[in-house]
């Protein structure tokens, strides 16, 4: 949980674009049908498919489905717990690493030196999402916020509040 002082205003809370989670879940939906297709292929072959083979196939298919359902829950969990918070003084990024580890990065708006946007591909251009890279005075590597919806608008908001932070700093 992040702590925001009462004198700071939350201006924006953003998660990754919804397409990123839908794309991952669509792959899982396709994969969940794989045991059915394998079963149909096996049934069409002139093999004995009863007894221990049938029990093993259904056990392994059930474990496979359980694994895919667990993966789907993790994808949703990760999507909901990764977010970006812009206040009138700071930018905070909360990133979930696994089920029990969370990283929080924060920096003051006055330390921003450069903001870049990368929008790669037809789908990202069409749905208007991309990566936001923020370079600060303190860090050599940029802070990268992946698949942010409406990155140009987010950049405009950050630039406006960055200029305001510089005015109050001087």
Tab-separated table of C-alpha atoms in Angstrom:
chain	number	residue	atom	x	y	z
A	1	UNK	CA	0.000	0.000	0.000
A	2	UNK	CA	1.314	3.413	-0.883
A	3	UNK	CA	1.216	6.371	1.470
A	4	UNK	CA	0.157	9.691	0.007
A	5	UNK	CA	0.285	12.730	2.305
A	6	UNK	CA	-2.908	14.724	2.713
A	7	UNK	CA	-1.420	17.798	0.997
A	8	UNK	CA	-0.853	15.844	-2.252
A	9	UNK	CA	-3.599	15.449	-4.819
A	10	UNK	CA	-3.961	12.265	-6.843
A	11	UNK	CA	-4.227	13.357	-10.462
A	12	UNK	CA	-4.140	10.052	-12.303
A	13	UNK	CA	-4.193	6.330	-11.593
A	14	UNK	CA	-3.409	4.140	-14.569
A	15	UNK	CA	-3.015	0.427	-15.205
A	16	UNK	CA	-1.773	-1.370	-18.269
A	17	UNK	CA	-4.139	-1.260	-21.215
A	18	UNK	CA	-6.944	-3.829	-21.047
A	19	UNK	CA	-5.798	-5.376	-24.349
A	20	UNK	CA	-2.696	-6.792	-22.647
A	21	UNK	CA	-4.750	-8.865	-20.215
A	22	UNK	CA	-7.285	-9.910	-22.865
A	23	UNK	CA	-4.515	-11.120	-25.180
A	24	UNK	CA	-2.960	-13.272	-22.456
A	25	UNK	CA	-6.315	-14.696	-21.399
A	26	UNK	CA	-7.247	-15.436	-25.033
A	27	UNK	CA	-4.147	-17.612	-25.351
A	28	UNK	CA	-5.217	-19.520	-22.236
A	29	UNK	CA	-8.718	-20.025	-23.631
A	30	UNK	CA	-7.228	-21.559	-26.776
A	31	UNK	CA	-4.880	-23.744	-24.723
A	32	UNK	CA	-7.680	-25.048	-22.499
A	33	UNK	CA	-9.240	-26.771	-25.532
A	34	UNK	CA	-6.043	-28.628	-26.440
A	35	UNK	CA	-6.872	-31.801	-24.431
A	36	UNK	CA	-10.220	-32.029	-26.244
A	37	UNK	CA	-8.499	-31.892	-29.631
A	38	UNK	CA	-5.921	-34.454	-28.511
A	39	UNK	CA	-8.722	-36.733	-27.291
A	40	UNK	CA	-10.532	-36.430	-30.629
A	41	UNK	CA	-7.341	-37.340	-32.494
A	42	UNK	CA	-6.687	-40.318	-30.219
A	43	UNK	CA	-10.293	-41.520	-30.599
A	44	UNK	CA	-9.939	-41.451	-34.394
A	45	UNK	CA	-6.876	-43.738	-34.276
A	46	UNK	CA	-7.321	-47.512	-34.129
A	47	UNK	CA	-5.947	-47.781	-30.577
A	48	UNK	CA	-7.282	-49.247	-27.360
A	49	UNK	CA	-8.197	-46.153	-25.322
A	50	UNK	CA	-9.745	-47.698	-22.253
A	51	UNK	CA	-8.530	-48.619	-18.800
A	52	UNK	CA	-5.398	-47.057	-17.386
A	53	UNK	CA	-4.766	-44.887	-20.445
A	54	UNK	CA	-8.154	-43.211	-20.091
A	55	UNK	CA	-7.617	-42.557	-16.381
A	56	UNK	CA	-4.137	-41.149	-17.013
A	57	UNK	CA	-5.392	-38.929	-19.834
A	58	UNK	CA	-8.211	-37.449	-17.749
A	59	UNK	CA	-5.941	-36.969	-14.731
A	60	UNK	CA	-3.295	-35.194	-16.796
A	61	UNK	CA	-5.975	-33.122	-18.581
A	62	UNK	CA	-7.437	-32.092	-15.225
A	63	UNK	CA	-4.023	-31.071	-13.892
A	64	UNK	CA	-3.372	-29.170	-17.117
A	65	UNK	CA	-6.710	-27.319	-16.789
A	66	UNK	CA	-5.986	-26.552	-13.128
A	67	UNK	CA	-2.593	-25.130	-14.103
A	68	UNK	CA	-4.190	-22.932	-16.788
A	69	UNK	CA	-6.848	-21.673	-14.367
A	70	UNK	CA	-4.118	-20.834	-11.830
A	71	UNK	CA	-2.214	-19.010	-14.553
A	72	UNK	CA	-5.346	-17.043	-15.466
A	73	UNK	CA	-5.816	-15.987	-11.836
A	74	UNK	CA	-2.179	-14.892	-11.664
A	75	UNK	CA	-2.533	-12.835	-14.867
A	76	UNK	CA	-5.606	-11.071	-13.457
A	77	UNK	CA	-3.929	-10.627	-10.053
A	78	UNK	CA	-0.821	-9.125	-11.667
A	79	UNK	CA	-2.891	-6.805	-13.859
A	80	UNK	CA	-4.915	-5.445	-10.951
A	81	UNK	CA	-1.931	-4.886	-8.641
A	82	UNK	CA	0.365	-3.123	-11.151
A	83	UNK	CA	-0.460	0.563	-11.437
A	84	UNK	CA	0.902	4.058	-11.854
A	85	UNK	CA	-0.097	6.953	-9.603
A	86	UNK	CA	0.535	10.569	-10.537
A	87	UNK	CA	0.174	13.185	-7.831
A	88	UNK	CA	0.885	16.892	-8.008
A	89	UNK	CA	4.356	16.208	-6.529
A	90	UNK	CA	5.390	12.627	-7.358
A	91	UNK	CA	5.000	9.672	-9.655
A	92	UNK	CA	4.662	6.261	-8.040
A	93	UNK	CA	4.780	2.892	-9.740
A	94	UNK	CA	3.592	-0.210	-7.915
A	95	UNK	CA	4.597	-3.489	-9.518
A	96	UNK	CA	3.643	-6.912	-8.238
A	97	UNK	CA	6.427	-9.504	-8.511
A	98	UNK	CA	4.848	-12.892	-7.951
A	99	UNK	CA	2.182	-13.388	-5.323
A	100	UNK	CA	4.042	-12.064	-2.284
A	101	UNK	CA	6.560	-9.491	-3.548
A	102	UNK	CA	5.783	-5.937	-4.494
A	103	UNK	CA	8.099	-3.187	-5.715
A	104	UNK	CA	7.258	0.480	-5.372
A	105	UNK	CA	9.237	3.108	-7.250
A	106	UNK	CA	8.702	6.787	-6.754
A	107	UNK	CA	10.320	10.004	-7.821
A	108	UNK	CA	9.539	13.660	-7.571
A	109	UNK	CA	8.218	15.466	-10.614
A	110	UNK	CA	10.948	18.091	-10.288
A	111	UNK	CA	13.629	15.444	-11.024
A	112	UNK	CA	12.227	14.546	-14.461
A	113	UNK	CA	14.595	15.275	-17.318
A	114	UNK	CA	12.925	13.647	-20.299
A	115	UNK	CA	9.780	11.719	-21.211
A	116	UNK	CA	9.596	9.391	-24.216
A	117	UNK	CA	6.706	7.402	-25.608
A	118	UNK	CA	6.965	4.225	-27.663
A	119	UNK	CA	3.918	2.918	-29.494
A	120	UNK	CA	4.820	-0.237	-31.379
A	121	UNK	CA	2.592	-2.070	-33.812
A	122	UNK	CA	-0.784	-1.742	-35.448
A	123	UNK	CA	-2.846	-2.835	-32.452
A	124	UNK	CA	-1.079	-0.473	-30.044
A	125	UNK	CA	-1.560	2.405	-32.476
A	126	UNK	CA	-5.199	1.524	-33.126
A	127	UNK	CA	-6.096	1.043	-29.441
A	128	UNK	CA	-3.840	3.925	-28.331
A	129	UNK	CA	-1.500	2.362	-25.804
A	130	UNK	CA	2.253	2.342	-25.451
A	131	UNK	CA	5.272	2.477	-23.192
A	132	UNK	CA	6.062	5.603	-21.226
A	133	UNK	CA	9.763	6.100	-20.434
A	134	UNK	CA	10.666	8.733	-17.873
A	135	UNK	CA	14.284	9.744	-17.365
A	136	UNK	CA	15.182	11.391	-14.073
A	137	UNK	CA	18.251	13.183	-12.806
A	138	UNK	CA	18.973	10.494	-10.223
A	139	UNK	CA	18.685	7.320	-12.315
A	140	UNK	CA	20.712	6.164	-15.316
A	141	UNK	CA	17.984	3.811	-16.496
A	142	UNK	CA	14.548	5.215	-17.307
A	143	UNK	CA	11.424	4.329	-15.416
A	144	UNK	CA	9.352	2.352	-17.897
A	145	UNK	CA	5.592	2.066	-17.587
A	146	UNK	CA	4.498	-0.598	-20.049
A	147	UNK	CA	1.313	-0.530	-22.126
A	148	UNK	CA	-0.155	2.632	-20.634
A	149	UNK	CA	-3.484	3.635	-22.221
A	150	UNK	CA	-3.465	7.042	-23.969
A	151	UNK	CA	0.280	7.656	-23.461
A	152	UNK	CA	0.284	11.056	-25.208
A	153	UNK	CA	-2.395	12.380	-22.866
A	154	UNK	CA	-0.554	10.979	-19.840
A	155	UNK	CA	2.627	12.669	-21.085
A	156	UNK	CA	0.786	16.010	-21.414
A	157	UNK	CA	-0.536	15.712	-17.857
A	158	UNK	CA	2.915	14.828	-16.508
A	159	UNK	CA	4.536	17.703	-18.460
A	160	UNK	CA	2.018	20.189	-17.101
A	161	UNK	CA	2.570	19.124	-13.495
A	162	UNK	CA	6.331	18.867	-14.047
A	163	UNK	CA	6.360	22.546	-15.101
A	164	UNK	CA	4.234	23.414	-12.054
A	165	UNK	CA	6.682	21.523	-9.808
A	166	UNK	CA	9.599	23.453	-11.299
A	167	UNK	CA	7.803	26.772	-10.695
A	168	UNK	CA	7.221	25.979	-7.024
A	169	UNK	CA	10.775	24.685	-6.613
A	170	UNK	CA	12.352	27.990	-7.692
